[in-house]
Amino acid sequence: MPTALIIGSSDGIGLALVRALLARGYQVAGLSRSPLPAERVGDGAERYQHLALDVRDPAYRAHVAELCQRLGALDLCIYAAGIGDSLALDQLDENAHLAGERPVFAVNLMGLVDCIEVVLPRMLARGRGHIIGLSSQADGFPDGGAPSYGASKAGMSAYLERLALAVRARGVAVTNVRLGFVDTKMAKADVRPFLITPEAAAERILRCLRRKPIRVTHPWRMAALLWLVAWPGRLRIWLS
């Protein structure tokens, strides 16, 4: 029976991935900040085990290792945890950090790195495995509204794609999935073009399991739109 570990599994895309993988016959373990009752998991819940823990917890790495141990040989790891918010400059003074900025990097980027540092040696030892990280098409968009979110996703994309090149010859695949707007609690924008459901996002992500590409950008129409609307911001940077 194939096995999968999902970080950020209790809601949104993560929960849709849990359900989709169980439907495919996987044994799945999940970790997220919130509990996930069996009734929300649905069919196949007997093949799912869950741990409620924040990825910023000092015990996070040890618990990821414990979940890997429970699963046995790990075939798939998906990092779907993520947070983001606007920059709150009005909450800043000379004695304060930028309000809310550090947690975004801790969850979006360092939580991914910590997870990979646990699961990658296990996959390399077996000579196979697949790591998928959910980045964002915001990774290259010049926008001052949420710099920590865009920068953390840019870090994710750069790290995942370079790691993919480093380990591909050892039999381990790494995929960077750059999504647009998905109908989750995080998608707070007033205008959300080409919005997709978490289930549609999960289906597109799991299509990666066969070809194991290094990068997936979905939907492509959103990428084209961002490329066009990013020009004023890029021009301001070039002319500054």
mmCIF file of C-alpha atoms in Angstrom:
data_model
loop_
_atom_site.group_PDB
_atom_site.id
_atom_site.type_symbol
_atom_site.label_atom_id
_atom_site.label_comp_id
_atom_site.label_asym_id
_atom_site.label_seq_id
_atom_site.Cartn_x
_atom_site.Cartn_y
_atom_site.Cartn_z
ATOM 1 C CA MET A 1 0.000 0.000 0.000
ATOM 2 C CA PRO A 2 1.507 3.394 -0.981
ATOM 3 C CA THR A 3 2.076 5.890 1.820
ATOM 4 C CA ALA A 4 1.809 9.670 2.024
ATOM 5 C CA LEU A 5 2.547 12.359 4.593
ATOM 6 C CA ILE A 6 0.701 15.674 4.316
ATOM 7 C CA ILE A 7 1.712 18.733 6.328
ATOM 8 C CA GLY A 8 -1.223 21.142 6.609
ATOM 9 C CA SER A 9 -3.912 18.494 6.269
ATOM 10 C CA SER A 10 -6.924 19.677 8.274
ATOM 11 C CA ASP A 11 -8.537 22.126 5.853
ATOM 12 C CA GLY A 12 -8.566 23.493 2.317
ATOM 13 C CA ILE A 13 -6.197 21.914 -0.182
ATOM 14 C CA GLY A 14 -4.599 19.692 2.455
ATOM 15 C CA LEU A 15 -7.906 18.081 3.414
ATOM 16 C CA ALA A 16 -8.841 17.654 -0.254
ATOM 17 C CA LEU A 17 -5.496 15.892 -0.771
ATOM 18 C CA VAL A 18 -6.128 13.582 2.189
ATOM 19 C CA ARG A 19 -9.486 12.524 0.762
ATOM 20 C CA ALA A 20 -8.151 12.120 -2.779
ATOM 21 C CA LEU A 21 -5.183 10.003 -1.667
ATOM 22 C CA LEU A 22 -7.361 7.783 0.511
ATOM 23 C CA ALA A 23 -9.642 7.277 -2.499
ATOM 24 C CA ARG A 24 -6.560 6.103 -4.417
ATOM 25 C CA GLY A 25 -5.766 3.512 -1.776
ATOM 26 C CA TYR A 26 -2.996 5.314 0.099
ATOM 27 C CA GLN A 27 -2.208 5.045 3.771
ATOM 28 C CA VAL A 28 -1.992 8.686 4.870
ATOM 29 C CA ALA A 29 -0.603 10.540 7.878
ATOM 30 C CA GLY A 30 -1.285 14.224 8.389
ATOM 31 C CA LEU A 31 -0.028 17.002 10.610
ATOM 32 C CA SER A 32 -1.664 20.378 11.051
ATOM 33 C CA ARG A 33 -2.340 22.987 13.699
ATOM 34 C CA SER A 34 -5.988 21.914 14.030
ATOM 35 C CA PRO A 35 -7.462 18.481 14.794
ATOM 36 C CA LEU A 36 -9.104 16.501 12.003
ATOM 37 C CA PRO A 37 -11.976 14.278 13.200
ATOM 38 C CA ALA A 38 -12.587 11.031 11.324
ATOM 39 C CA GLU A 39 -16.043 12.174 10.212
ATOM 40 C CA ARG A 40 -14.461 15.045 8.253
ATOM 41 C CA VAL A 41 -12.005 12.673 6.601
ATOM 42 C CA GLY A 42 -14.806 10.522 5.210
ATOM 43 C CA ASP A 43 -14.277 7.263 3.333
ATOM 44 C CA GLY A 44 -11.021 5.516 4.157
ATOM 45 C CA ALA A 45 -10.621 7.232 7.534
ATOM 46 C CA GLU A 46 -9.340 3.959 8.994
ATOM 47 C CA ARG A 47 -6.216 4.437 6.828
ATOM 48 C CA TYR A 48 -5.613 7.961 8.105
ATOM 49 C CA GLN A 49 -3.752 9.088 11.230
ATOM 50 C CA HIS A 50 -3.531 12.697 12.353
ATOM 51 C CA LEU A 51 -1.371 14.773 14.657
ATOM 52 C CA ALA A 52 -2.428 18.283 15.721
ATOM 53 C CA LEU A 53 0.734 20.385 15.993
ATOM 54 C CA ASP A 54 1.952 23.770 14.752
ATOM 55 C CA VAL A 55 4.956 23.538 12.417
ATOM 56 C CA ARG A 56 6.618 26.223 14.572
ATOM 57 C CA ASP A 57 6.551 23.950 17.616
ATOM 58 C CA PRO A 58 10.081 22.922 18.741
ATOM 59 C CA ALA A 59 8.918 19.278 18.673
ATOM 60 C CA TYR A 60 7.750 19.507 15.037
ATOM 61 C CA ARG A 61 10.706 17.692 13.467
ATOM 62 C CA ALA A 62 10.547 14.887 16.015
ATOM 63 C CA HIS A 63 6.846 14.389 15.349
ATOM 64 C CA VAL A 64 7.374 14.356 11.573
ATOM 65 C CA ALA A 65 9.961 11.620 12.133
ATOM 66 C CA GLU A 66 7.468 9.739 14.314
ATOM 67 C CA LEU A 67 4.793 9.881 11.605
ATOM 68 C CA CYS A 68 7.318 8.629 9.045
ATOM 69 C CA GLN A 69 8.154 5.760 11.378
ATOM 70 C CA ARG A 70 4.487 4.841 11.703
ATOM 71 C CA LEU A 71 4.003 4.850 7.930
ATOM 72 C CA GLY A 72 7.089 2.771 7.271
ATOM 73 C CA ALA A 73 8.492 3.372 3.792
ATOM 74 C CA LEU A 74 7.400 6.874 2.726
ATOM 75 C CA ASP A 75 6.416 7.282 -0.928
ATOM 76 C CA LEU A 76 5.008 10.813 -0.983
ATOM 77 C CA CYS A 77 5.318 13.951 1.138
ATOM 78 C CA ILE A 78 3.226 17.046 0.402
ATOM 79 C CA TYR A 79 3.823 20.332 2.216
ATOM 80 C CA ALA A 80 0.511 22.210 2.101
ATOM 81 C CA ALA A 81 0.807 24.358 5.239
ATOM 82 C CA GLY A 82 0.779 28.092 4.710
ATOM 83 C CA ILE A 83 -0.224 31.440 6.168
ATOM 84 C CA GLY A 84 -0.159 35.002 4.895
ATOM 85 C CA ASP A 85 -1.335 38.491 5.720
ATOM 86 C CA SER A 86 -0.900 42.103 4.687
ATOM 87 C CA LEU A 87 1.991 44.160 6.019
ATOM 88 C CA ALA A 88 0.859 46.076 9.134
ATOM 89 C CA LEU A 89 3.165 49.114 9.130
ATOM 90 C CA ASP A 90 0.916 50.947 11.594
ATOM 91 C CA GLN A 91 1.789 48.330 14.235
ATOM 92 C CA LEU A 92 5.519 48.952 13.962
ATOM 93 C CA ASP A 93 7.682 51.015 16.307
ATOM 94 C CA GLU A 94 11.417 51.089 17.022
ATOM 95 C CA ASN A 95 11.117 48.303 19.603
ATOM 96 C CA ALA A 96 8.850 45.990 17.601
ATOM 97 C CA HIS A 97 9.262 43.468 14.844
ATOM 98 C CA LEU A 98 7.259 43.900 11.676
ATOM 99 C CA ALA A 99 3.923 42.636 12.941
ATOM 100 C CA GLY A 100 3.109 39.214 11.561
ATOM 101 C CA GLU A 101 6.078 38.941 9.196
ATOM 102 C CA ARG A 102 8.286 36.398 10.989
ATOM 103 C CA PRO A 103 5.530 33.787 11.441
ATOM 104 C CA VAL A 104 4.883 33.789 7.685
ATOM 105 C CA PHE A 105 8.485 32.830 6.934
ATOM 106 C CA ALA A 106 8.484 30.317 9.795
ATOM 107 C CA VAL A 107 5.435 28.468 8.460
ATOM 108 C CA ASN A 108 5.746 28.857 4.699
ATOM 109 C CA LEU A 109 9.491 28.376 4.283
ATOM 110 C CA MET A 110 11.194 27.019 7.396
ATOM 111 C CA GLY A 111 8.396 24.540 8.089
ATOM 112 C CA LEU A 112 9.012 23.140 4.609
ATOM 113 C CA VAL A 113 12.783 22.980 5.112
ATOM 114 C CA ASP A 114 12.413 21.270 8.488
ATOM 115 C CA CYS A 115 10.047 18.697 6.999
ATOM 116 C CA ILE A 116 12.341 17.957 4.069
ATOM 117 C CA GLU A 117 15.341 17.548 6.359
ATOM 118 C CA VAL A 118 13.442 14.706 8.049
ATOM 119 C CA VAL A 119 11.891 12.942 5.054
ATOM 120 C CA LEU A 120 14.580 13.365 2.396
ATOM 121 C CA PRO A 121 17.228 11.097 3.995
ATOM 122 C CA ARG A 122 14.618 8.327 4.225
ATOM 123 C CA MET A 123 13.750 8.675 0.547
ATOM 124 C CA LEU A 124 17.391 8.846 -0.526
ATOM 125 C CA ALA A 125 18.123 5.673 1.431
ATOM 126 C CA ARG A 126 15.386 3.872 -0.532
ATOM 127 C CA GLY A 127 16.331 5.461 -3.838
ATOM 128 C CA ARG A 128 12.806 6.696 -4.490
ATOM 129 C CA GLY A 129 10.133 9.058 -3.243
ATOM 130 C CA HIS A 130 8.345 12.259 -4.211
ATOM 131 C CA ILE A 131 8.235 15.581 -2.355
ATOM 132 C CA ILE A 132 5.675 18.202 -3.404
ATOM 133 C CA GLY A 133 5.564 21.744 -2.045
ATOM 134 C CA LEU A 134 2.638 24.097 -2.602
ATOM 135 C CA SER A 135 4.086 27.458 -3.501
ATOM 136 C CA SER A 136 2.179 30.248 -5.239
ATOM 137 C CA GLN A 137 2.152 32.307 -8.395
ATOM 138 C CA ALA A 138 2.737 35.222 -6.006
ATOM 139 C CA ASP A 139 6.375 34.073 -5.814
ATOM 140 C CA GLY A 140 7.435 36.488 -8.548
ATOM 141 C CA PHE A 141 4.778 39.194 -8.351
ATOM 142 C CA PRO A 142 6.060 42.674 -7.321
ATOM 143 C CA ASP A 143 3.423 43.703 -4.806
ATOM 144 C CA GLY A 144 3.909 45.738 -1.626
ATOM 145 C CA GLY A 145 0.746 44.492 0.055
ATOM 146 C CA ALA A 146 2.087 41.241 1.491
ATOM 147 C CA PRO A 147 5.887 41.170 1.143
ATOM 148 C CA SER A 148 6.433 38.319 3.602
ATOM 149 C CA TYR A 149 3.965 36.072 1.778
ATOM 150 C CA GLY A 150 5.438 36.720 -1.665
ATOM 151 C CA ALA A 151 9.016 36.450 -0.413
ATOM 152 C CA SER A 152 8.372 33.236 1.523
ATOM 153 C CA LYS A 153 6.749 31.679 -1.539
ATOM 154 C CA ALA A 154 9.655 32.855 -3.712
ATOM 155 C CA GLY A 155 11.971 31.145 -1.240
ATOM 156 C CA MET A 156 9.895 27.983 -1.431
ATOM 157 C CA SER A 157 9.982 27.945 -5.223
ATOM 158 C CA ALA A 158 13.726 28.556 -5.411
ATOM 159 C CA TYR A 159 14.496 25.956 -2.752
ATOM 160 C CA LEU A 160 12.245 23.248 -4.186
ATOM 161 C CA GLU A 161 13.468 23.628 -7.756
ATOM 162 C CA ARG A 162 17.142 23.654 -6.815
ATOM 163 C CA LEU A 163 16.631 20.694 -4.511
ATOM 164 C CA ALA A 164 14.899 18.876 -7.369
ATOM 165 C CA LEU A 165 17.993 19.268 -9.529
ATOM 166 C CA ALA A 166 20.234 18.122 -6.679
ATOM 167 C CA VAL A 167 18.424 14.855 -5.880
ATOM 168 C CA ARG A 168 16.854 13.778 -9.173
ATOM 169 C CA ALA A 169 19.749 11.491 -10.078
ATOM 170 C CA ARG A 170 19.299 9.720 -6.725
ATOM 171 C CA GLY A 171 15.763 8.615 -7.589
ATOM 172 C CA VAL A 172 13.872 11.237 -5.562
ATOM 173 C CA ALA A 173 11.556 13.709 -7.306
ATOM 174 C CA VAL A 174 10.737 17.195 -6.019
ATOM 175 C CA THR A 175 7.888 19.248 -7.482
ATOM 176 C CA ASN A 176 7.127 22.935 -6.963
ATOM 177 C CA VAL A 177 3.392 23.546 -7.478
ATOM 178 C CA ARG A 178 2.607 27.229 -8.136
ATOM 179 C CA LEU A 179 -1.118 27.743 -7.670
ATOM 180 C CA GLY A 180 -3.283 30.770 -8.283
ATOM 181 C CA PHE A 181 -6.383 31.610 -6.251
ATOM 182 C CA VAL A 182 -7.923 28.626 -4.456
ATOM 183 C CA ASP A 183 -11.215 28.935 -2.576
ATOM 184 C CA THR A 184 -9.827 28.554 0.962
ATOM 185 C CA LYS A 185 -9.694 30.661 4.131
ATOM 186 C CA MET A 186 -6.421 32.196 2.928
ATOM 187 C CA ALA A 187 -7.854 33.599 -0.300
ATOM 188 C CA LYS A 188 -8.985 36.951 1.130
ATOM 189 C CA ALA A 189 -8.636 39.189 -1.928
ATOM 190 C CA ASP A 190 -11.716 41.066 -3.127
ATOM 191 C CA VAL A 191 -10.977 40.038 -6.714
ATOM 192 C CA ARG A 192 -9.982 36.395 -7.261
ATOM 193 C CA PRO A 193 -9.712 35.664 -10.993
ATOM 194 C CA PHE A 194 -9.700 32.052 -12.176
ATOM 195 C CA LEU A 195 -10.633 30.830 -8.696
ATOM 196 C CA ILE A 196 -10.552 27.035 -8.330
ATOM 197 C CA THR A 197 -11.865 24.718 -5.619
ATOM 198 C CA PRO A 198 -9.582 22.842 -3.215
ATOM 199 C CA GLU A 199 -10.720 19.615 -4.865
ATOM 200 C CA ALA A 200 -9.685 20.882 -8.307
ATOM 201 C CA ALA A 201 -6.339 21.962 -6.876
ATOM 202 C CA ALA A 202 -5.819 18.537 -5.296
ATOM 203 C CA GLU A 203 -6.650 16.797 -8.568
ATOM 204 C CA ARG A 204 -4.106 18.924 -10.448
ATOM 205 C CA ILE A 205 -1.454 18.336 -7.783
ATOM 206 C CA LEU A 206 -1.910 14.561 -7.887
ATOM 207 C CA ARG A 207 -1.500 14.548 -11.659
ATOM 208 C CA CYS A 208 2.165 15.222 -10.829
ATOM 209 C CA LEU A 209 2.569 11.731 -9.400
ATOM 210 C CA ARG A 210 3.005 10.147 -12.818
ATOM 211 C CA ARG A 211 5.426 12.505 -14.594
ATOM 212 C CA LYS A 212 6.946 14.091 -11.470
ATOM 213 C CA PRO A 213 7.766 17.478 -13.072
ATOM 214 C CA ILE A 214 9.985 19.977 -11.300
ATOM 215 C CA ARG A 215 7.512 22.846 -11.728
ATOM 216 C CA VAL A 216 3.749 23.030 -12.200
ATOM 217 C CA THR A 217 1.939 26.362 -12.685
ATOM 218 C CA HIS A 218 -1.862 26.224 -12.498
ATOM 219 C CA PRO A 219 -4.037 27.701 -13.838
ATOM 220 C CA TRP A 220 -1.914 28.967 -16.712
ATOM 221 C CA ARG A 221 -4.413 31.753 -17.462
ATOM 222 C CA MET A 222 -3.729 33.190 -14.019
ATOM 223 C CA ALA A 223 -0.001 33.089 -14.719
ATOM 224 C CA ALA A 224 -0.536 34.965 -17.983
ATOM 225 C CA LEU A 225 -2.679 37.583 -16.235
ATOM 226 C CA LEU A 226 -0.090 38.089 -13.483
ATOM 227 C CA TRP A 227 2.651 38.485 -16.080
ATOM 228 C CA LEU A 228 0.682 41.343 -17.642
ATOM 229 C CA VAL A 229 -0.387 43.153 -14.478
ATOM 230 C CA ALA A 230 3.086 42.845 -12.922
ATOM 231 C CA TRP A 231 4.640 45.209 -15.467
ATOM 232 C CA PRO A 232 3.830 48.491 -13.630
ATOM 233 C CA GLY A 233 5.468 47.171 -10.471
ATOM 234 C CA ARG A 234 8.515 45.910 -12.348
ATOM 235 C CA LEU A 235 8.790 49.241 -14.156
ATOM 236 C CA ARG A 236 8.753 51.143 -10.853
ATOM 237 C CA ILE A 237 11.587 48.933 -9.600
ATOM 238 C CA TRP A 238 13.650 49.392 -12.771
ATOM 239 C CA LEU A 239 13.172 53.174 -12.760
ATOM 240 C CA SER A 240 13.803 53.695 -9.061
#
